[in-house]
PDB file of C-alpha atoms and ligand atoms in Angstrom:
ATOM      1  CA  MET F 107     122.982 120.818 116.622  1.00 84.00           C
ATOM      2  CA  SER F 108     123.596 119.547 113.119  1.00 94.00           C
ATOM      3  CA  PRO F 109     120.495 119.120 111.049  1.00 98.00           C
ATOM      4  CA  GLN F 110     118.864 115.548 111.047  1.00 98.00           C
ATOM      5  CA  LYS F 111     119.629 113.663 107.730  1.00 98.00           C
ATOM      6  CA  ILE F 112     116.389 112.289 106.193  1.00 99.00           C
ATOM      7  CA  ILE F 113     115.040 110.696 102.973  1.00 99.00           C
ATOM      8  CA  ILE F 114     111.456 111.463 102.050  1.00 99.00           C
ATOM      9  CA  ASP F 115     109.762 108.608 100.321  1.00 99.00           C
ATOM     10  CA  THR F 116     106.506 109.884  98.799  1.00 99.00           C
ATOM     11  CA  ASP F 117     103.540 109.607  96.488  1.00 98.00           C
ATOM     12  CA  PRO F 118     102.487 113.246  95.944  1.00 98.00           C
ATOM     13  CA  GLY F 119      99.480 113.960  96.635  1.00 97.00           C
ATOM     14  CA  GLN F 120      98.613 117.265  97.959  1.00 98.00           C
ATOM     15  CA  ASP F 121      99.325 116.428 101.628  1.00 98.00           C
ATOM     16  CA  ASP F 122     102.648 114.978 100.623  1.00 98.00           C
ATOM     17  CA  ALA F 123     103.321 118.316  98.863  1.00 98.00           C
ATOM     18  CA  VAL F 124     102.748 120.232 102.094  1.00 98.00           C
ATOM     19  CA  ALA F 125     105.021 117.789 103.966  1.00 98.00           C
ATOM     20  CA  ILE F 126     107.743 118.260 101.511  1.00 99.00           C
ATOM     21  CA  LEU F 127     107.383 122.064 101.625  1.00 98.00           C
ATOM     22  CA  LEU F 128     107.604 121.955 105.546  1.00 98.00           C
ATOM     23  CA  ALA F 129     110.776 119.867 105.296  1.00 98.00           C
ATOM     24  CA  LEU F 130     112.461 122.063 102.761  1.00 98.00           C
ATOM     25  CA  ALA F 131     111.533 125.184 104.766  1.00 98.00           C
ATOM     26  CA  SER F 132     113.414 123.798 107.862  1.00 98.00           C
ATOM     27  CA  PRO F 133     117.051 123.363 106.791  1.00 98.00           C
ATOM     28  CA  GLU F 134     118.308 124.150 110.337  1.00 98.00           C
ATOM     29  CA  GLU F 135     116.657 120.949 111.522  1.00 98.00           C
ATOM     30  CA  LEU F 136     116.435 118.754 108.467  1.00 98.00           C
ATOM     31  CA  ASP F 137     118.893 117.895 105.784  1.00 98.00           C
ATOM     32  CA  VAL F 138     116.881 116.261 102.962  1.00 98.00           C
ATOM     33  CA  LEU F 139     119.432 113.894 101.341  1.00 98.00           C
ATOM     34  CA  GLY F 140     116.938 112.967  98.587  1.00 98.00           C
ATOM     35  CA  ILE F 141     113.244 112.473  97.776  1.00 99.00           C
ATOM     36  CA  THR F 142     112.194 109.009  96.450  1.00 99.00           C
ATOM     37  CA  ALA F 143     108.968 108.663  94.476  1.00 99.00           C
ATOM     38  CA  VAL F 144     106.729 105.724  94.727  1.00 99.00           C
ATOM     39  CA  ALA F 145     103.489 104.780  93.070  1.00 98.00           C
ATOM     40  CA  GLY F 146     100.354 105.369  95.293  1.00 98.00           C
ATOM     41  CA  ASN F 147      97.946 108.296  95.132  1.00 98.00           C
ATOM     42  CA  VAL F 148      98.667 108.344  91.428  1.00 98.00           C
ATOM     43  CA  PRO F 149     100.940 106.261  89.063  1.00 98.00           C
ATOM     44  CA  LEU F 150     104.700 106.673  89.382  1.00 98.00           C
ATOM     45  CA  SER F 151     105.136 108.814  86.230  1.00 98.00           C
ATOM     46  CA  LEU F 152     103.004 111.442  88.079  1.00 98.00           C
ATOM     47  CA  THR F 153     104.314 111.080  91.779  1.00 98.00           C
ATOM     48  CA  SER F 154     107.870 111.435  90.273  1.00 98.00           C
ATOM     49  CA  LYS F 155     106.806 114.469  88.333  1.00 98.00           C
ATOM     50  CA  ASN F 156     104.943 116.021  91.311  1.00 98.00           C
ATOM     51  CA  ALA F 157     107.796 115.679  93.620  1.00 98.00           C
ATOM     52  CA  ARG F 158     109.851 117.860  91.298  1.00 98.00           C
ATOM     53  CA  ILE F 159     106.963 120.409  90.806  1.00 98.00           C
ATOM     54  CA  ILE F 160     106.976 120.800  94.699  1.00 98.00           C
ATOM     55  CA  CYS F 161     110.864 121.215  94.853  1.00 98.00           C
ATOM     56  CA  GLU F 162     110.597 123.957  92.184  1.00 98.00           C
ATOM     57  CA  LEU F 163     107.664 125.658  94.086  1.00 98.00           C
ATOM     58  CA  ALA F 164     110.090 125.614  97.135  1.00 98.00           C
ATOM     59  CA  GLY F 165     112.913 127.009  95.026  1.00 98.00           C
ATOM     60  CA  LYS F 166     114.994 123.959  95.690  1.00 98.00           C
ATOM     61  CA  THR F 167     115.836 122.596  92.408  1.00 97.00           C
ATOM     62  CA  ASP F 168     119.083 121.060  93.788  1.00 98.00           C
ATOM     63  CA  VAL F 169     117.236 118.382  95.755  1.00 98.00           C
ATOM     64  CA  LYS F 170     117.811 114.876  94.327  1.00 98.00           C
ATOM     65  CA  VAL F 171     114.526 113.344  93.215  1.00 98.00           C
ATOM     66  CA  PHE F 172     114.453 109.616  92.172  1.00 99.00           C
ATOM     67  CA  ALA F 173     111.758 107.461  90.709  1.00 98.00           C
ATOM     68  CA  GLY F 174     111.078 104.221  92.435  1.00 98.00           C
ATOM     69  CA  CYS F 175     108.713 101.293  92.379  1.00 98.00           C
ATOM     70  CA  ASP F 176     105.732 101.549  89.972  1.00 98.00           C
ATOM     71  CA  ALA F 177     103.642  98.751  91.677  1.00 98.00           C
ATOM     72  CA  PRO F 178     103.270  96.953  94.882  1.00 98.00           C
ATOM     73  CA  LEU F 179     105.317  93.820  95.662  1.00 98.00           C
ATOM     74  CA  GLU F 180     102.586  91.351  94.946  1.00 97.00           C
ATOM     75  CA  ARG F 181      99.480  93.275  93.918  1.00 97.00           C
ATOM     76  CA  PRO F 182      98.164  95.504  91.226  1.00 98.00           C
ATOM     77  CA  LEU F 183      98.466  99.194  92.018  1.00 98.00           C
ATOM     78  CA  ILE F 184      95.496 100.877  93.573  1.00 97.00           C
ATOM     79  CA  THR F 185      95.369 104.681  93.095  1.00 97.00           C
ATOM     80  CA  ALA F 186      93.361 107.519  94.731  1.00 95.00           C
ATOM     81  CA  GLU F 187      92.539 109.958  91.977  1.00 95.00           C
ATOM     82  CA  HIS F 188      89.081 110.145  93.658  1.00 91.00           C
ATOM     83  CA  VAL F 189      90.869 112.013  96.462  1.00 91.00           C
ATOM     84  CA  HIS F 190      93.753 113.792  94.859  1.00 94.00           C
ATOM     85  CA  GLY F 191      92.415 114.364  91.209  1.00 95.00           C
ATOM     86  CA  LYS F 192      93.778 113.089  87.987  1.00 96.00           C
ATOM     87  CA  THR F 193      97.126 114.764  88.256  1.00 97.00           C
ATOM     88  CA  GLY F 194      97.654 113.910  92.054  1.00 97.00           C
ATOM     89  CA  LEU F 195      98.172 117.718  92.697  1.00 98.00           C
ATOM     90  CA  ASP F 196      94.788 119.140  91.466  1.00 96.00           C
ATOM     91  CA  GLY F 197      93.813 122.511  92.884  1.00 96.00           C
ATOM     92  CA  PRO F 198      96.524 124.833  91.801  1.00 97.00           C
ATOM     93  CA  THR F 199      97.945 125.420  88.344  1.00 96.00           C
ATOM     94  CA  LEU F 200     101.585 124.650  88.565  1.00 97.00           C
ATOM     95  CA  PRO F 201     104.129 124.535  85.788  1.00 96.00           C
ATOM     96  CA  ASP F 202     105.633 121.107  84.684  1.00 97.00           C
ATOM     97  CA  PRO F 203     109.148 120.711  86.141  1.00 98.00           C
ATOM     98  CA  ALA F 204     112.182 121.806  84.399  1.00 98.00           C
ATOM     99  CA  MET F 205     114.406 119.904  86.778  1.00 98.00           C
ATOM    100  CA  PRO F 206     115.174 116.367  85.794  1.00 98.00           C
ATOM    101  CA  LEU F 207     114.770 113.204  87.699  1.00 98.00           C
ATOM    102  CA  THR F 208     118.246 112.236  89.253  1.00 98.00           C
ATOM    103  CA  ASP F 209     119.603 109.166  87.456  1.00 98.00           C
ATOM    104  CA  GLY F 210     119.229 105.824  89.185  1.00 98.00           C
ATOM    105  CA  HIS F 211     116.422 103.927  90.842  1.00 98.00           C
ATOM    106  CA  ALA F 212     115.057 105.123  94.195  1.00 98.00           C
ATOM    107  CA  VAL F 213     115.680 101.801  95.844  1.00 99.00           C
ATOM    108  CA  ASP F 214     119.340 101.969  94.883  1.00 98.00           C
ATOM    109  CA  PHE F 215     119.519 105.387  96.281  1.00 99.00           C
ATOM    110  CA  ILE F 216     118.014 104.168  99.590  1.00 99.00           C
ATOM    111  CA  ILE F 217     120.416 101.287  99.779  1.00 99.00           C
ATOM    112  CA  ASP F 218     123.476 103.378  98.820  1.00 98.00           C
ATOM    113  CA  THR F 219     122.556 106.180 101.313  1.00 98.00           C
ATOM    114  CA  PHE F 220     122.321 103.893 104.397  1.00 98.00           C
ATOM    115  CA  ARG F 221     125.345 101.778 103.415  1.00 98.00           C
ATOM    116  CA  SER F 222     127.387 105.083 103.064  1.00 98.00           C
ATOM    117  CA  HIS F 223     126.276 106.638 106.269  1.00 98.00           C
ATOM    118  CA  GLU F 224     127.122 105.757 109.849  1.00 98.00           C
ATOM    119  CA  ALA F 225     124.436 103.568 111.444  1.00 98.00           C
ATOM    120  CA  GLY F 226     121.769 105.537 113.104  1.00 98.00           C
ATOM    121  CA  THR F 227     122.292 108.894 111.364  1.00 98.00           C
ATOM    122  CA  VAL F 228     119.668 108.842 108.599  1.00 98.00           C
ATOM    123  CA  THR F 229     115.943 108.821 109.138  1.00 99.00           C
ATOM    124  CA  LEU F 230     113.481 107.530 106.583  1.00 98.00           C
ATOM    125  CA  CYS F 231     110.264 109.478 106.307  1.00 99.00           C
ATOM    126  CA  THR F 232     107.553 107.665 104.405  1.00 99.00           C
ATOM    127  CA  LEU F 233     104.442 109.313 103.100  1.00 99.00           C
ATOM    128  CA  GLY F 234     103.093 106.759 100.820  1.00 98.00           C
ATOM    129  CA  PRO F 235     102.886 102.940 100.317  1.00 99.00           C
ATOM    130  CA  LEU F 236     106.078 101.201 101.702  1.00 99.00           C
ATOM    131  CA  THR F 237     107.140  99.485  98.316  1.00 99.00           C
ATOM    132  CA  ASN F 238     110.439 101.236  97.875  1.00 99.00           C
ATOM    133  CA  VAL F 239     111.401 100.585 101.520  1.00 99.00           C
ATOM    134  CA  ALA F 240     110.475  96.901 101.284  1.00 99.00           C
ATOM    135  CA  VAL F 241     112.232  96.258  98.194  1.00 99.00           C
ATOM    136  CA  ALA F 242     115.365  97.916  99.627  1.00 99.00           C
ATOM    137  CA  LEU F 243     115.231  95.753 102.689  1.00 98.00           C
ATOM    138  CA  GLN F 244     114.686  92.619 100.501  1.00 98.00           C
ATOM    139  CA  ARG F 245     117.666  93.499  98.350  1.00 98.00           C
ATOM    140  CA  ALA F 246     120.011  94.843 101.120  1.00 98.00           C
ATOM    141  CA  PRO F 247     118.897  93.228 104.508  1.00 98.00           C
ATOM    142  CA  ASP F 248     122.104  94.760 105.966  1.00 98.00           C
ATOM    143  CA  ILE F 249     120.597  98.308 105.922  1.00 98.00           C
ATOM    144  CA  ALA F 250     117.893  97.455 108.441  1.00 98.00           C
ATOM    145  CA  GLU F 251     120.310  97.928 111.466  1.00 98.00           C
ATOM    146  CA  LYS F 252     121.576 101.264 109.826  1.00 98.00           C
ATOM    147  CA  ILE F 253     118.293 103.025 109.593  1.00 98.00           C
ATOM    148  CA  GLN F 254     117.925 105.465 112.399  1.00 98.00           C
ATOM    149  CA  ARG F 255     114.117 105.350 112.419  1.00 98.00           C
ATOM    150  CA  VAL F 256     111.292 105.031 110.003  1.00 99.00           C
ATOM    151  CA  VAL F 257     108.757 107.677 110.612  1.00 99.00           C
ATOM    152  CA  MET F 258     105.607 106.858 108.564  1.00 98.00           C
ATOM    153  CA  MET F 259     102.268 108.135 107.708  1.00 99.00           C
ATOM    154  CA  GLY F 260     100.102 105.076 107.651  1.00 98.00           C
ATOM    155  CA  GLY F 261      97.559 102.872 109.366  1.00 98.00           C
ATOM    156  CA  ALA F 262      94.684 103.584 111.692  1.00 98.00           C
ATOM    157  CA  TYR F 263      93.169 101.902 114.814  1.00 97.00           C
ATOM    158  CA  PHE F 264      90.453 103.780 116.622  1.00 96.00           C
ATOM    159  CA  GLU F 265      89.818 105.779 113.380  1.00 94.00           C
ATOM    160  CA  VAL F 266      89.483 102.635 111.286  1.00 93.00           C
ATOM    161  CA  GLY F 267      90.009 102.696 107.560  1.00 95.00           C
ATOM    162  CA  ASN F 268      89.783 105.441 104.813  1.00 95.00           C
ATOM    163  CA  ILE F 269      89.950 103.107 101.726  1.00 95.00           C
ATOM    164  CA  THR F 270      88.234 100.076 103.169  1.00 97.00           C
ATOM    165  CA  PRO F 271      86.341  99.698 106.445  1.00 97.00           C
ATOM    166  CA  THR F 272      89.438  98.533 108.108  1.00 98.00           C
ATOM    167  CA  ALA F 273      92.591  99.790 106.151  1.00 98.00           C
ATOM    168  CA  GLU F 274      94.372 103.121 105.638  1.00 98.00           C
ATOM    169  CA  PHE F 275      95.394 103.860 102.050  1.00 98.00           C
ATOM    170  CA  ASN F 276      99.223 103.636 102.341  1.00 98.00           C
ATOM    171  CA  ILE F 277      99.131 100.341 104.053  1.00 98.00           C
ATOM    172  CA  TYR F 278      96.341  98.872 101.932  1.00 98.00           C
ATOM    173  CA  VAL F 279      98.102  99.491  98.619  1.00 98.00           C
ATOM    174  CA  ASP F 280     101.011  97.373  99.654  1.00 98.00           C
ATOM    175  CA  PRO F 281     100.233  95.371 102.685  1.00 98.00           C
ATOM    176  CA  GLU F 282     103.053  92.767 102.157  1.00 98.00           C
ATOM    177  CA  ALA F 283     105.634  95.695 101.999  1.00 99.00           C
ATOM    178  CA  ALA F 284     104.282  97.100 105.209  1.00 98.00           C
ATOM    179  CA  LYS F 285     104.277  93.694 106.862  1.00 98.00           C
ATOM    180  CA  LEU F 286     108.041  93.367 105.952  1.00 98.00           C
ATOM    181  CA  VAL F 287     108.889  96.788 107.246  1.00 98.00           C
ATOM    182  CA  PHE F 288     107.112  96.277 110.708  1.00 98.00           C
ATOM    183  CA  ALA F 289     108.926  92.962 110.922  1.00 98.00           C
ATOM    184  CA  ALA F 290     112.387  94.374 110.198  1.00 98.00           C
ATOM    185  CA  GLY F 291     113.391  95.392 113.749  1.00 98.00           C
ATOM    186  CA  ILE F 292     113.838  99.022 112.696  1.00 98.00           C
ATOM    187  CA  PRO F 293     112.647 101.760 115.214  1.00 98.00           C
ATOM    188  CA  ILE F 294     109.244 103.046 113.830  1.00 98.00           C
ATOM    189  CA  THR F 295     107.073 105.990 114.623  1.00 99.00           C
ATOM    190  CA  VAL F 296     103.584 105.660 113.112  1.00 99.00           C
ATOM    191  CA  LEU F 297     101.418 108.676 112.372  1.00 98.00           C
ATOM    192  CA  PRO F 298      98.066 106.999 111.780  1.00 98.00           C
ATOM    193  CA  LEU F 299      94.750 108.403 110.817  1.00 98.00           C
ATOM    194  CA  ASP F 300      94.057 108.394 114.573  1.00 98.00           C
ATOM    195  CA  VAL F 301      96.210 111.578 114.733  1.00 98.00           C
ATOM    196  CA  THR F 302      96.027 112.911 111.248  1.00 98.00           C
ATOM    197  CA  HIS F 303      92.291 113.294 111.338  1.00 96.00           C
ATOM    198  CA  LYS F 304      92.925 115.785 114.235  1.00 97.00           C
ATOM    199  CA  ALA F 305      95.133 117.902 112.038  1.00 97.00           C
ATOM    200  CA  LEU F 306      92.294 119.559 110.046  1.00 96.00           C
ATOM    201  CA  VAL F 307      92.789 122.490 107.775  1.00 96.00           C
ATOM    202  CA  THR F 308      89.829 124.547 108.897  1.00 96.00           C
ATOM    203  CA  THR F 309      88.710 127.572 106.840  1.00 95.00           C
ATOM    204  CA  GLU F 310      90.641 129.953 109.167  1.00 97.00           C
ATOM    205  CA  ARG F 311      93.733 127.763 108.930  1.00 97.00           C
ATOM    206  CA  ASN F 312      93.606 127.740 105.129  1.00 97.00           C
ATOM    207  CA  ASP F 313      92.939 131.405 104.940  1.00 97.00           C
ATOM    208  CA  ALA F 314      96.127 131.946 106.935  1.00 98.00           C
ATOM    209  CA  PHE F 315      97.925 129.922 104.366  1.00 98.00           C
ATOM    210  CA  ARG F 316      96.514 132.029 101.493  1.00 98.00           C
ATOM    211  CA  ALA F 317      97.253 135.218 103.313  1.00 98.00           C
ATOM    212  CA  LEU F 318     100.923 134.399 103.185  1.00 98.00           C
ATOM    213  CA  GLY F 319     100.521 135.646  99.682  1.00 98.00           C
ATOM    214  CA  SER F 320     103.581 133.693  98.268  1.00 98.00           C
ATOM    215  CA  ALA F 321     103.254 131.180  95.441  1.00 98.00           C
ATOM    216  CA  ALA F 322     103.787 128.320  98.120  1.00 98.00           C
ATOM    217  CA  GLY F 323     101.233 129.782 100.581  1.00 98.00           C
ATOM    218  CA  ILE F 324      98.549 130.213  97.758  1.00 98.00           C
ATOM    219  CA  ALA F 325      99.306 126.900  96.204  1.00 98.00           C
ATOM    220  CA  VAL F 326      98.875 125.125  99.556  1.00 98.00           C
ATOM    221  CA  ALA F 327      95.510 126.871 100.043  1.00 98.00           C
ATOM    222  CA  GLU F 328      94.404 125.846  96.549  1.00 97.00           C
ATOM    223  CA  MET F 329      95.534 122.176  97.100  1.00 97.00           C
ATOM    224  CA  THR F 330      93.572 122.114 100.350  1.00 95.00           C
ATOM    225  CA  ASP F 331      90.449 123.651  98.670  1.00 94.00           C
ATOM    226  CA  PHE F 332      90.605 120.635  96.365  1.00 93.00           C
ATOM    227  CA  PHE F 333      91.763 117.873  98.685  1.00 89.00           C
ATOM    228  CA  GLU F 334      89.273 118.688 101.423  1.00 88.00           C
ATOM    229  CA  ARG F 335      86.167 117.563  99.356  1.00 86.00           C
ATOM    230  CA  PHE F 336      86.769 113.820  99.919  1.00 84.00           C
ATOM    231  CA  ASP F 337      87.104 114.013 103.809  1.00 85.00           C
ATOM    232  CA  LYS F 338      84.349 116.579 104.205  1.00 86.00           C
ATOM    233  CA  GLU F 339      81.870 114.435 102.231  1.00 85.00           C
ATOM    234  CA  LYS F 340      82.903 111.144 103.849  1.00 83.00           C
ATOM    235  CA  TYR F 341      83.430 112.227 107.381  1.00 82.00           C
ATOM    236  CA  GLY F 342      81.637 115.594 107.532  1.00 86.00           C
ATOM    237  CA  SER F 343      84.881 116.780 108.827  1.00 82.00           C
ATOM    238  CA  ASN F 344      85.640 120.496 109.361  1.00 86.00           C
ATOM    239  CA  GLY F 345      88.516 120.609 106.819  1.00 91.00           C
ATOM    240  CA  ALA F 346      91.198 118.491 105.136  1.00 91.00           C
ATOM    241  CA  PRO F 347      93.316 116.153 107.309  1.00 95.00           C
ATOM    242  CA  LEU F 348      96.911 117.091 106.781  1.00 97.00           C
ATOM    243  CA  HIS F 349      98.208 113.507 107.024  1.00 98.00           C
ATOM    244  CA  ASP F 350     101.776 113.609 105.656  1.00 98.00           C
ATOM    245  CA  PRO F 351     103.037 116.882 107.228  1.00 98.00           C
ATOM    246  CA  CYS F 352     102.510 115.232 110.635  1.00 98.00           C
ATOM    247  CA  VAL F 353     105.530 112.989 109.752  1.00 99.00           C
ATOM    248  CA  ILE F 354     107.782 116.025 109.293  1.00 99.00           C
ATOM    249  CA  ALA F 355     106.149 117.897 112.258  1.00 98.00           C
ATOM    250  CA  TRP F 356     106.957 114.850 114.411  1.00 98.00           C
ATOM    251  CA  LEU F 357     110.622 115.270 113.564  1.00 98.00           C
ATOM    252  CA  LEU F 358     110.536 119.013 114.162  1.00 98.00           C
ATOM    253  CA  LYS F 359     108.442 119.176 117.397  1.00 98.00           C
ATOM    254  CA  PRO F 360     107.831 115.594 118.696  1.00 98.00           C
ATOM    255  CA  ASP F 361     106.415 117.238 121.870  1.00 98.00           C
ATOM    256  CA  ILE F 362     103.278 118.275 120.242  1.00 98.00           C
ATOM    257  CA  PHE F 363     102.386 114.687 119.681  1.00 98.00           C
ATOM    258  CA  SER F 364     101.631 111.791 122.089  1.00 98.00           C
ATOM    259  CA  GLY F 365     101.448 108.058 121.577  1.00 98.00           C
ATOM    260  CA  ARG F 366     102.663 104.758 123.063  1.00 98.00           C
ATOM    261  CA  GLU F 367     105.017 102.020 122.165  1.00 98.00           C
ATOM    262  CA  ILE F 368     102.917  99.006 121.191  1.00 98.00           C
ATOM    263  CA  ASN F 369     102.815  96.039 118.789  1.00 98.00           C
ATOM    264  CA  VAL F 370     101.505  96.656 115.320  1.00 98.00           C
ATOM    265  CA  GLU F 371     100.868  93.775 112.875  1.00 98.00           C
ATOM    266  CA  ILE F 372      99.563  94.013 109.319  1.00 98.00           C
ATOM    267  CA  GLU F 373      96.920  91.960 107.903  1.00 98.00           C
ATOM    268  CA  THR F 374      97.749  90.272 104.579  1.00 98.00           C
ATOM    269  CA  GLY F 375      95.714  87.120 104.748  1.00 97.00           C
ATOM    270  CA  SER F 376      92.092  88.253 104.936  1.00 97.00           C
ATOM    271  CA  ALA F 377      90.411  89.806 102.027  1.00 96.00           C
ATOM    272  CA  LEU F 378      87.899  91.371 104.315  1.00 98.00           C
ATOM    273  CA  THR F 379      90.551  93.121 106.525  1.00 98.00           C
ATOM    274  CA  LEU F 380      93.418  93.301 104.099  1.00 98.00           C
ATOM    275  CA  GLY F 381      95.911  96.069 105.051  1.00 98.00           C
ATOM    276  CA  MET F 382      94.476  96.635 108.512  1.00 98.00           C
ATOM    277  CA  THR F 383      97.114  97.804 111.117  1.00 98.00           C
ATOM    278  CA  VAL F 384      96.291  95.571 114.051  1.00 98.00           C
ATOM    279  CA  ALA F 385      97.447  97.993 116.661  1.00 98.00           C
ATOM    280  CA  ASP F 386      97.638  96.324 120.263  1.00 98.00           C
ATOM    281  CA  TRP F 387      96.927  99.731 121.946  1.00 98.00           C
ATOM    282  CA  TRP F 388      95.743  98.110 125.175  1.00 98.00           C
ATOM    283  CA  ARG F 389      98.675  95.600 125.112  1.00 98.00           C
ATOM    284  CA  VAL F 390      96.530  92.424 125.383  1.00 98.00           C
ATOM    285  CA  SER F 391      98.427  90.290 122.823  1.00 98.00           C
ATOM    286  CA  GLY F 392     101.670  89.720 124.525  1.00 98.00           C
ATOM    287  CA  ARG F 393     103.383  90.504 121.306  1.00 98.00           C
ATOM    288  CA  PRO F 394     106.507  92.761 121.648  1.00 98.00           C
ATOM    289  CA  ALA F 395     106.191  96.472 120.968  1.00 98.00           C
ATOM    290  CA  ASN F 396     107.606  97.273 117.493  1.00 98.00           C
ATOM    291  CA  ALA F 397     106.312 100.872 116.948  1.00 98.00           C
ATOM    292  CA  LEU F 398     105.626 104.176 118.522  1.00 98.00           C
ATOM    293  CA  PHE F 399     101.924 104.520 117.676  1.00 98.00           C
ATOM    294  CA  ILE F 400     100.871 108.188 117.824  1.00 98.00           C
ATOM    295  CA  GLY F 401      97.339 108.979 118.880  1.00 98.00           C
ATOM    296  CA  ASP F 402      97.159 112.751 119.744  1.00 98.00           C
ATOM    297  CA  ILE F 403      98.381 116.079 118.558  1.00 98.00           C
ATOM    298  CA  ASP F 404      98.303 119.699 119.601  1.00 98.00           C
ATOM    299  CA  ALA F 405      96.689 120.836 116.455  1.00 98.00           C
ATOM    300  CA  ASN F 406      97.031 124.574 117.120  1.00 98.00           C
ATOM    301  CA  ALA F 407     100.719 124.087 117.731  1.00 98.00           C
ATOM    302  CA  PHE F 408     101.040 121.990 114.497  1.00 98.00           C
ATOM    303  CA  PHE F 409      99.385 124.625 112.381  1.00 98.00           C
ATOM    304  CA  THR F 410     101.342 127.431 114.062  1.00 98.00           C
ATOM    305  CA  LEU F 411     104.625 125.610 113.163  1.00 98.00           C
ATOM    306  CA  LEU F 412     103.371 124.803 109.646  1.00 98.00           C
ATOM    307  CA  THR F 413     102.334 128.352 108.799  1.00 98.00           C
ATOM    308  CA  GLU F 414     105.474 129.951 110.282  1.00 98.00           C
ATOM    309  CA  ARG F 415     107.609 127.618 108.044  1.00 98.00           C
ATOM    310  CA  LEU F 416     105.497 128.218 104.962  1.00 98.00           C
ATOM    311  CA  ALA F 417     106.042 131.942 105.600  1.00 98.00           C
ATOM    312  CA  ARG F 418     109.710 131.403 104.986  1.00 98.00           C
ATOM    313  CA  TYR F 419     108.900 130.968 101.125  1.00 97.00           C
TER     314      TYR F 419
HETATM  315  O1  RIB O1236      95.667 107.678 103.899  1.00 90.82           O
HETATM  316  C1  RIB O1236      96.285 108.857 103.681  1.00 90.82           C
HETATM  317  C2  RIB O1236      97.617 108.679 103.040  1.00 90.82           C
HETATM  318  O2  RIB O1236      97.401 108.099 101.723  1.00 90.82           O
HETATM  319  C3  RIB O1236      98.365 109.948 102.689  1.00 90.82           C
HETATM  320  O3  RIB O1236      99.728 109.670 102.625  1.00 90.82           O
HETATM  321  C4  RIB O1236      97.915 110.427 101.272  1.00 90.82           C
HETATM  322  O4  RIB O1236      98.841 111.166 100.725  1.00 90.82           O
HETATM  323  C5  RIB O1236      97.818 109.011 100.774  1.00 90.82           C
HETATM  324  O5  RIB O1236      99.041 108.579 100.217  1.00 90.82           O
HETATM  325 CA1   CA O1237     101.008 110.373 100.677  1.00 90.82          CA
END
């Protein structure tokens, strides 16, 4: 079977970095057509730099990396240095990238890619705020029916918020963008905090990354050592939640996840609950299902997959 064509839209971020490493280590299953950076965890100048740092760490300097939107559709940018550090990739010491950004705006790359491929043959993996995707849909509504699926890390329901009491960061940064994407009629798979908070990098799991001994394995362990502080302090969790790699793992091994097709709406009106993903898990609203909302994961199978793939570096 030929590899699944994907675009990775991302705001690296340590967990984004692990997701990109997982995707680039899986060429039999995934053909990464390009990586599009968006402002989120840190400003665009850093997310577009960090995406290239990770491509070089993976030894894949031929991957196209584009810079995208530097601010949400309608709001000032909110960043997460308190979680990811000043650089967005705090933890390991990694060299500045030698590979340049690919010419052109990320939004144009997204539009051009879907217009030049047969409908239903390219999947969009989003690991950050949905600004690039929303602008692409605003400028080229015709691509909505060409997108095979959006597989996104974002939102929360039973797990509630991580940046406010009700909102998850990726959605909260650009709720208007998220609202537009969920209303576009595109097949969507959502990997919310409900599932990513079950993908915890325990000490044993992180030791297994470090024991790989490669630059990539050690860097992942050092990123996790840094990244886990926030969740350990806030949730008392037993390790860092690997949010974004769940997106790639769902493409590689969907059977280790479970969820249900439900209606998901985005709060954009209330200041109190701005960016909340109102997930109708119990199907009480009568609103039509518009997303596969993932609630569970076989965490051991996830980490076995991730460690095996990282061992390829
Ligand atoms: O809330 C977690 C999400 O926000 C992850 O994608 C993390 O990288 C940040 O972007
Ligand atoms: Ca991210």
